[in-house]
Tab-separated table of C-alpha atoms in Angstrom:
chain	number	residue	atom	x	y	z
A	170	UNK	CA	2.095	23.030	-65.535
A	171	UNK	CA	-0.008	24.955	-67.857
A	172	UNK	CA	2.110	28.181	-67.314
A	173	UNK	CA	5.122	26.211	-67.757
A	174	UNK	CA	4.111	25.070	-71.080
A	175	UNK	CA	2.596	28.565	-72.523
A	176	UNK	CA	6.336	30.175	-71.131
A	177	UNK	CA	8.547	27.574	-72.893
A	178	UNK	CA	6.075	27.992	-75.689
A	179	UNK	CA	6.532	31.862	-76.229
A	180	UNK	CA	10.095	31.872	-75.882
A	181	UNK	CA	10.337	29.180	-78.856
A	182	UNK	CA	8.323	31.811	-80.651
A	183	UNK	CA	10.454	34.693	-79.878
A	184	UNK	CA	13.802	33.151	-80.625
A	185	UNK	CA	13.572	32.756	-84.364
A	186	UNK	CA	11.796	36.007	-84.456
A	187	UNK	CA	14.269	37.933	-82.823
A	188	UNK	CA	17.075	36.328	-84.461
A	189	UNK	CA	14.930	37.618	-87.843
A	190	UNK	CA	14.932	41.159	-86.642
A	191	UNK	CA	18.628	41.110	-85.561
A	192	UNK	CA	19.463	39.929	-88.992
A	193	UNK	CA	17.361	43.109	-90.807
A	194	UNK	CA	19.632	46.099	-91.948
A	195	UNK	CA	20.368	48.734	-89.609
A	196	UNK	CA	17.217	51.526	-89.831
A	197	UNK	CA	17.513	53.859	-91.973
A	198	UNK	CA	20.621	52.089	-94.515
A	199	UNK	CA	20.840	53.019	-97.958
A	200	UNK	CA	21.658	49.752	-99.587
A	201	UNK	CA	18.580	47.717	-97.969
A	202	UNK	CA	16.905	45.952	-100.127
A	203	UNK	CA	13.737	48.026	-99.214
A	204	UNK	CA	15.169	51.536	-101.096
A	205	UNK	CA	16.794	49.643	-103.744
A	206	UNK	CA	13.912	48.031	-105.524
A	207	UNK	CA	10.466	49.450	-106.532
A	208	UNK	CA	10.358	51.759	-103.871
A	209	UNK	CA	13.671	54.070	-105.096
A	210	UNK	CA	11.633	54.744	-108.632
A	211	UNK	CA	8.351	55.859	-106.470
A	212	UNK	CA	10.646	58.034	-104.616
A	213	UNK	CA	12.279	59.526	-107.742
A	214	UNK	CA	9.552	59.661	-110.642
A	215	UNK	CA	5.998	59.093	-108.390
A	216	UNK	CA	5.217	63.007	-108.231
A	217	UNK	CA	5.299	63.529	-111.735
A	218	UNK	CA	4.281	60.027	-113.010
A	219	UNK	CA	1.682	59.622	-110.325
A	220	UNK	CA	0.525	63.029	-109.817
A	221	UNK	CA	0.261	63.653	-106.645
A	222	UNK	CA	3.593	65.080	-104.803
A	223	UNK	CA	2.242	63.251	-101.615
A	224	UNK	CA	4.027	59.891	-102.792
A	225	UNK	CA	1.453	58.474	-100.227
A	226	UNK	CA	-1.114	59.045	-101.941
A	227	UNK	CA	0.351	58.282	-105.335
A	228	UNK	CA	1.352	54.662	-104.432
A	229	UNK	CA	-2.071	54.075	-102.756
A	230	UNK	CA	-4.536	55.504	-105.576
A	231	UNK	CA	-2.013	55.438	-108.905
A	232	UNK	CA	0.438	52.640	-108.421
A	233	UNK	CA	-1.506	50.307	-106.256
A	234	UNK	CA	-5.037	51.468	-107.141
A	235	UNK	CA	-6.028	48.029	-106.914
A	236	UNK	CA	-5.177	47.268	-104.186
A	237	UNK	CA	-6.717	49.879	-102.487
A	238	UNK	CA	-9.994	49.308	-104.331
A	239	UNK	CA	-9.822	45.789	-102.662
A	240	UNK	CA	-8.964	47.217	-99.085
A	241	UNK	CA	-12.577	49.695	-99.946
A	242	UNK	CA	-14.273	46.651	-100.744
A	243	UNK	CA	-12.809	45.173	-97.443
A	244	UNK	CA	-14.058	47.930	-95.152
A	245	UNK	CA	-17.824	47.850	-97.270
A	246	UNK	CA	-18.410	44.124	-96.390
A	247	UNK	CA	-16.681	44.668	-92.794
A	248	UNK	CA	-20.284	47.522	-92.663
A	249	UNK	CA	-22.535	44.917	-94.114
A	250	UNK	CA	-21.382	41.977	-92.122
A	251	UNK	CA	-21.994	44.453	-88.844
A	252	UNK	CA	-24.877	45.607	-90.014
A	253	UNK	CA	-26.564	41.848	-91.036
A	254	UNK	CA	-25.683	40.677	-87.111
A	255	UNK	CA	-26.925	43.716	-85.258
A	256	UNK	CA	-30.173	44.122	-87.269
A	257	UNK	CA	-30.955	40.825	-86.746
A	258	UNK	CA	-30.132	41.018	-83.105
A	259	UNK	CA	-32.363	44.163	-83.082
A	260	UNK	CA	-35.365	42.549	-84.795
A	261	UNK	CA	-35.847	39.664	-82.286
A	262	UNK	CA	-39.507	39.593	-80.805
A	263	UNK	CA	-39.786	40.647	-77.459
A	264	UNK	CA	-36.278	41.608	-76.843
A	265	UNK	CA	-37.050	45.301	-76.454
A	266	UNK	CA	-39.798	44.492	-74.562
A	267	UNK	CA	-37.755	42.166	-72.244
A	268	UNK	CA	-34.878	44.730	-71.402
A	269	UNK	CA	-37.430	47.538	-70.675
A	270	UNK	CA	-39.449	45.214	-68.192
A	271	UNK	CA	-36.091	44.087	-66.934
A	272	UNK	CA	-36.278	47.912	-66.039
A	273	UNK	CA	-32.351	47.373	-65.031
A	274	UNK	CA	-31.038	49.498	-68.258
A	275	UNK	CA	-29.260	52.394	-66.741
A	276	UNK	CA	-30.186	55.648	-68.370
A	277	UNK	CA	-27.164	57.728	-69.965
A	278	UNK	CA	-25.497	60.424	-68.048
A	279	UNK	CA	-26.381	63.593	-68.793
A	280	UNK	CA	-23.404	65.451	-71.510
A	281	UNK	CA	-21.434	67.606	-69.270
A	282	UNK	CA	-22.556	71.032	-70.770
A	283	UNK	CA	-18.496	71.912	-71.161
A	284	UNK	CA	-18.228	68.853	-73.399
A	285	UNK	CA	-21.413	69.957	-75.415
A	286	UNK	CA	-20.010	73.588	-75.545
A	287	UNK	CA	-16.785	72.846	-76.889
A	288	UNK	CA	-17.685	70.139	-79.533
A	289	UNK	CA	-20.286	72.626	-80.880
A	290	UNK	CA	-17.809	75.318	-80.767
A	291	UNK	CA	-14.891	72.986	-82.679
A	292	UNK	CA	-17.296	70.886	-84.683
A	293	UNK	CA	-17.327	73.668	-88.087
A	294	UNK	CA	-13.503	73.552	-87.811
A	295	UNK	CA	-13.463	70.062	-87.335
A	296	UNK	CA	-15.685	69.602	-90.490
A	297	UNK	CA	-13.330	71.892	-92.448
A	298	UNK	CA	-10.454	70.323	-91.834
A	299	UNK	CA	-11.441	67.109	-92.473
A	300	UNK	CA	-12.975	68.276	-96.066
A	301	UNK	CA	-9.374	69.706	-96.431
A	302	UNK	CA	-7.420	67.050	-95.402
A	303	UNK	CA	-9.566	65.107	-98.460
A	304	UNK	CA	-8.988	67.149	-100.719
A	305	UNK	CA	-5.712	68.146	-100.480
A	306	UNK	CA	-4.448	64.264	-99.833
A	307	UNK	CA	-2.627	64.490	-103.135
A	308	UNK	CA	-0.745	67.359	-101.978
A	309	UNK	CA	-0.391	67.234	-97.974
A	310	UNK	CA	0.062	64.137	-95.502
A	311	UNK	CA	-3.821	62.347	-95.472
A	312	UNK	CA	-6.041	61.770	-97.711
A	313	UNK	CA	-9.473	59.906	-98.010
A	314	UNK	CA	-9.322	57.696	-95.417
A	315	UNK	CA	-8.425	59.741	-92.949
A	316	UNK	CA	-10.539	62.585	-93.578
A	317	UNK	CA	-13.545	60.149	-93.542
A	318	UNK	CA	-12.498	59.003	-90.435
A	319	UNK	CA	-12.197	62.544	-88.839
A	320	UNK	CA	-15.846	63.140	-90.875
A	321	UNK	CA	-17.538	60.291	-88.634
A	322	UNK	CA	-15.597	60.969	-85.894
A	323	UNK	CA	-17.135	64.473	-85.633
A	324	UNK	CA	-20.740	62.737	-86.766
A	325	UNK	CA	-20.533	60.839	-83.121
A	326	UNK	CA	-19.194	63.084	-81.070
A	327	UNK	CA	-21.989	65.539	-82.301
A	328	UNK	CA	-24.861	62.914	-82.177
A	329	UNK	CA	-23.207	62.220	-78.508
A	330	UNK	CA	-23.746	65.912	-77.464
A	331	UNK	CA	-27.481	66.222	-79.590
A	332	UNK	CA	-28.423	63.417	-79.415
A	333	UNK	CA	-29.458	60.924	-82.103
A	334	UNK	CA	-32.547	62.836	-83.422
A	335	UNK	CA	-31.002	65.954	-85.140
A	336	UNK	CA	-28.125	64.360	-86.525
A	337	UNK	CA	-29.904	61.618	-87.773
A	338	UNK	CA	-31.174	64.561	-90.717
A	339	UNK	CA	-27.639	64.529	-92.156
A	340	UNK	CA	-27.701	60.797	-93.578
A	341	UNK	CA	-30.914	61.427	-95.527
A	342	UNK	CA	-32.972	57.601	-95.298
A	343	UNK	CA	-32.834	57.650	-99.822
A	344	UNK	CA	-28.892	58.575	-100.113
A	345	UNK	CA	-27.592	56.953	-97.085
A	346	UNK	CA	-26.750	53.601	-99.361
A	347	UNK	CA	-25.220	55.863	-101.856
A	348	UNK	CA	-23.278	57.531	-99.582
A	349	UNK	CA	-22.095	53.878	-97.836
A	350	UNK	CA	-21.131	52.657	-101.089
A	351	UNK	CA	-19.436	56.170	-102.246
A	352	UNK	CA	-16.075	54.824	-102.054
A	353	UNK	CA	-16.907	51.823	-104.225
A	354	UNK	CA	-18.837	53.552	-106.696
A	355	UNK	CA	-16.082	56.483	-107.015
A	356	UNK	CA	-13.568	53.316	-107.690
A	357	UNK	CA	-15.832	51.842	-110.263
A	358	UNK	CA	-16.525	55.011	-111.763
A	359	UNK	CA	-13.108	56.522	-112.368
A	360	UNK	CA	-11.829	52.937	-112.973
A	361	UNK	CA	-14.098	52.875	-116.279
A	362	UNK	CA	-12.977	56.098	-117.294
A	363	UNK	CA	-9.625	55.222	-116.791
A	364	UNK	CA	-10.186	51.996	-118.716
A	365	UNK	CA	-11.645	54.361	-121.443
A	366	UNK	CA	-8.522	56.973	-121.657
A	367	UNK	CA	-5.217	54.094	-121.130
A	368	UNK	CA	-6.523	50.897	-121.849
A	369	UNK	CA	-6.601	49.763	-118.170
A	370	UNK	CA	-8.665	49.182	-115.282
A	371	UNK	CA	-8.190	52.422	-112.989
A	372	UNK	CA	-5.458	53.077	-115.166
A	373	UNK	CA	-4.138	57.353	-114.957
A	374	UNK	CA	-3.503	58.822	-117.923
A	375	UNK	CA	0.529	59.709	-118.004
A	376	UNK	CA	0.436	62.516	-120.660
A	377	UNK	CA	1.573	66.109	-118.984
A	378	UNK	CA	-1.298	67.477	-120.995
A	379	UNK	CA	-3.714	65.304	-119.288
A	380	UNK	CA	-2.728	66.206	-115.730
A	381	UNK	CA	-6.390	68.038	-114.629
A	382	UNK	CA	-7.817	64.705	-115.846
A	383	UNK	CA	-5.582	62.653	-113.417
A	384	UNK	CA	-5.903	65.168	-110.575
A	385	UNK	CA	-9.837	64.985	-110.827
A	386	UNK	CA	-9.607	61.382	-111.343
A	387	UNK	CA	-7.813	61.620	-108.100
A	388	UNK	CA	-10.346	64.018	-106.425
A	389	UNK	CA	-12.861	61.790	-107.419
A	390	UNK	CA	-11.432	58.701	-105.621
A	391	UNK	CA	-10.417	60.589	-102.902
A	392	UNK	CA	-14.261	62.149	-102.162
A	393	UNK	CA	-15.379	58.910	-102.546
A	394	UNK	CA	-13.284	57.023	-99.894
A	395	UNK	CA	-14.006	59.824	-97.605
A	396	UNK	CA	-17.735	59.961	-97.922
A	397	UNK	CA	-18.056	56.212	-97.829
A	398	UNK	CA	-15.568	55.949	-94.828
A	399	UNK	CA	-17.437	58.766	-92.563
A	400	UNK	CA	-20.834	56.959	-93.927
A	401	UNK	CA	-19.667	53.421	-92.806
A	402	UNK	CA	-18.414	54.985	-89.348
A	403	UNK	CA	-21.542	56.949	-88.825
A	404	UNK	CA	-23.711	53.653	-89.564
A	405	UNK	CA	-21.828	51.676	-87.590
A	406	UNK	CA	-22.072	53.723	-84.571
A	407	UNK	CA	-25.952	54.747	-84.974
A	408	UNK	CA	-26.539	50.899	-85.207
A	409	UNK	CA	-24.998	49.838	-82.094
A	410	UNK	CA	-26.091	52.472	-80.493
A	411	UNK	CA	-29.969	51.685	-81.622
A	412	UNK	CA	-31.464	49.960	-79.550
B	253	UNK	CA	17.474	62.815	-78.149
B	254	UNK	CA	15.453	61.276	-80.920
B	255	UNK	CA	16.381	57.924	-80.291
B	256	UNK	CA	15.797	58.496	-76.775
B	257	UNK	CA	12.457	59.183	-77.185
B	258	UNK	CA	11.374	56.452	-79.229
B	259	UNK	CA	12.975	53.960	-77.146
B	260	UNK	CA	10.421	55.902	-74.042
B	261	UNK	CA	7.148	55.801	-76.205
B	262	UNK	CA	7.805	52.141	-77.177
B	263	UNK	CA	8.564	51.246	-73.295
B	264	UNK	CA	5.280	52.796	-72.641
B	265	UNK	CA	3.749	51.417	-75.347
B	266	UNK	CA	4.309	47.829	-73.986
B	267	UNK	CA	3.448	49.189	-70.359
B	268	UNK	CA	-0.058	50.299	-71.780
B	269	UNK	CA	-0.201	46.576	-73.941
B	270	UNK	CA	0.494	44.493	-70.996
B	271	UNK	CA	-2.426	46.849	-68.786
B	272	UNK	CA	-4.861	46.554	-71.538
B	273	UNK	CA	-4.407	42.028	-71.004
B	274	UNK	CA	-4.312	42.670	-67.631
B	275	UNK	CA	-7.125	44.497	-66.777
B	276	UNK	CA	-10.591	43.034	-65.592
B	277	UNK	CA	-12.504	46.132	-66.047
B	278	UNK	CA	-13.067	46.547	-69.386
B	279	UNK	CA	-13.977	50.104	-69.749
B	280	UNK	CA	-10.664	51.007	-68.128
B	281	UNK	CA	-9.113	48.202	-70.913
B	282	UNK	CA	-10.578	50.296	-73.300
B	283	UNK	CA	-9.163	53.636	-71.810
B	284	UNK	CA	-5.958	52.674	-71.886
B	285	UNK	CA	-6.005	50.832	-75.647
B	286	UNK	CA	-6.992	54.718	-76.431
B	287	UNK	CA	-3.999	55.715	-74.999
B	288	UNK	CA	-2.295	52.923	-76.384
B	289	UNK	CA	-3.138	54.132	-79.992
B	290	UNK	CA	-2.757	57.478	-79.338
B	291	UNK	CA	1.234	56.573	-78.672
B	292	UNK	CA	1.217	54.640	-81.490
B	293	UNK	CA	0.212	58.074	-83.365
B	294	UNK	CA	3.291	59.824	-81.925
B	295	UNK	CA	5.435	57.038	-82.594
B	296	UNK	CA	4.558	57.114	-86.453
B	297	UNK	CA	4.772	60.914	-86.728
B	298	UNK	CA	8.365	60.692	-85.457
B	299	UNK	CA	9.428	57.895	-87.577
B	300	UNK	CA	7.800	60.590	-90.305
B	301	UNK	CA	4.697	58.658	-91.343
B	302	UNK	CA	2.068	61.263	-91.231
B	303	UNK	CA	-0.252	59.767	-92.953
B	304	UNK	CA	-0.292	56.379	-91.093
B	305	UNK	CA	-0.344	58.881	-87.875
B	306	UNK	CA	-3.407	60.421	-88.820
B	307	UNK	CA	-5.114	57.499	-89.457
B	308	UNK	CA	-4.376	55.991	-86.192
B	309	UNK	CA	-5.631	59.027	-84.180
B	310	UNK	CA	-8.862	59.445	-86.096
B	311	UNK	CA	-9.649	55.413	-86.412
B	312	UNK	CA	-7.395	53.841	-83.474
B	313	UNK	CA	-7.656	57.044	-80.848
B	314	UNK	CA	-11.092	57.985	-81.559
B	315	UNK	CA	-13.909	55.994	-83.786
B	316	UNK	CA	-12.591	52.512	-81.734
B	317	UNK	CA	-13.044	53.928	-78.558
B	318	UNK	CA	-16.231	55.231	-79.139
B	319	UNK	CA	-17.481	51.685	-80.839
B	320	UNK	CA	-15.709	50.004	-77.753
B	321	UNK	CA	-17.393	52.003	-75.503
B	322	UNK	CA	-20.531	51.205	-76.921
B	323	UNK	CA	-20.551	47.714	-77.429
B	324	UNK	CA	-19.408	47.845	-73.530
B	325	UNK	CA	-22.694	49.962	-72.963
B	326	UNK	CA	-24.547	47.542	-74.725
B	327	UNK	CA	-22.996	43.864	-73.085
B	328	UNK	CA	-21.354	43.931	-69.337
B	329	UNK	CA	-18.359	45.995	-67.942
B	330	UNK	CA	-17.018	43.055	-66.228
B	331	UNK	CA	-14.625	40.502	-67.746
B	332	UNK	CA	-15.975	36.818	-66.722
């Protein structure tokens, strides 16, 4: 009875949407309303208006600069909502105590030495290319975000391999909160100096003679959301990993 | 070709969606969502979104895993 009624439900779901989708323009058609609106004038004017020839990047940190400041502010409370339940959780009297009497907590395997080798071996070029792939988002496919992800990525698979202790050193205890809010403070900071040179909020300056200015404006935001992304990964992880 | 292969990643990507609801053991649920995303990765690159396709094998591939695999560490391995 109950799977009868879930089935007839989902199918009276999936009829009006796949009626929708059969409706949309073929993939890929010039005349759909998705290239013929805002989207055709980022395609033709975004690399020199926005300054960055990855149009990516341009719509993300020039065009819709606000938008992504919101989505950094999005991913900063995500850290210190995590962070509020699982310090809490690791505060509790006794429960340390408890699940080392318990005596049932498995200890971790031993890292296959291969493993450790090759992440040792990779982990400069790993670190490289995501510093790269940050600073050159205005130019090539990536950017902040995904360099900072690559950035914490390499943080845990290294503090996998050497453990917590000697990794730890690399998030210094004063400038870890810095470094956490990087990506909001880099927004804040270039947004008032944009404010100062157009007028606006995280506005770019469009004068040709101004491009360094927009390009390190850029750099700027682009550090920042990298730094603060790896940092918020890198917490993350060390904190549920704590125990 | 092209279209060919799209249409296989997208078959296997609802193979790998439909394992991940199925399965009871939820490191293995967390295995394949890796693999899910990882498809997902090659599916953006060949509809030419790089940057989306990087994203999704740094954060979707890798960091989720990794906190997945923790938080199973950390709770049970065993969907009740």
């Amino acid at each position: 009875m109950k799977k009868a009624f879930v089935a007839a439900l989902l199918i009276i779901t999936a009829i009006p949407l796949l009626i929708g989708v059969a409706a949309l323009p073929p993939h890929g058609e010039t005349t759909a309303p998705v290239h013929t609106h805002i989207s055709a004038r980022y395609l033709m004017r975004g690399a020199e208006e926005a300054g960055a020839d990855n149009i990516v990047t341009g719509v993300l940190l020039n065009y819709r600069g606000l938008d992504t400041a919101g989505e950094v502010t999005v991913i900063f409370t995500a850290l210190v909502a995590g962070l509020a339940v699982l310090i809490t959780r690791r505060k509790e009297p006794g429960a340390k105590a408890d699940s080392a009497a318990r005596g049932d907590v498995p200890a971790p395997p031993p890292v296959s030495p291969v493993v450790s080798f090759v992440v040792q071996l990779l982990a400069p070029f790993i670190a490289l290319f995501a510093v790269y792939v940050i600073l050159n988002g205005h130019v090539t496919p990536g950017g902040g975000f995904q360099g900072g992800a690559i950035l914490g990525a390499l943080f845990i698979a290294l503090t996998i391999v050497l453990g917590e202790g000697r990794t730890r050193s690399l998030m210094p205890r004063l400038a870890l909160p810095w470094m956490q809010g990087a990506a909001l403070i880099s927004f804040v900071v270039v947004g008032v100096l944009g404010a100062g040179l157009t007028g606006y909020f995280l506005g770019f300056p469009a004068e040709a003679s101004l491009h360094l200015v927009r390009e390190l404006m850029m750099l700027v935001l682009e550090a920042g959301i990298g730094l603060g992304g790896a940092a918020i990964f890198a917490t993350l992880f060390l904190q549920m990993e704590a125990e | 070709m092209s279209v060919t292969f799209d249409i296989l990643l997208l078959l296997f990507l609802i193979t790998t969606a439909l394992a991940v609801a199925r399965a009871k053991d939820l490191l293995a649920a967390a295995i394949i969502f890796s693999s899910y995303s990882l498809v997902m990765c090659l599916l953006w690159q060949h509809r030419g979104a790089p940057d989306v396709a990087m994203t999704e094998a740094a954060v979707g591939a890798g960091i989720t895993t990794v906190l997945f695999l923790v938080a199973i560490a950390r709770t049970t391995r065993r969907e009740k």
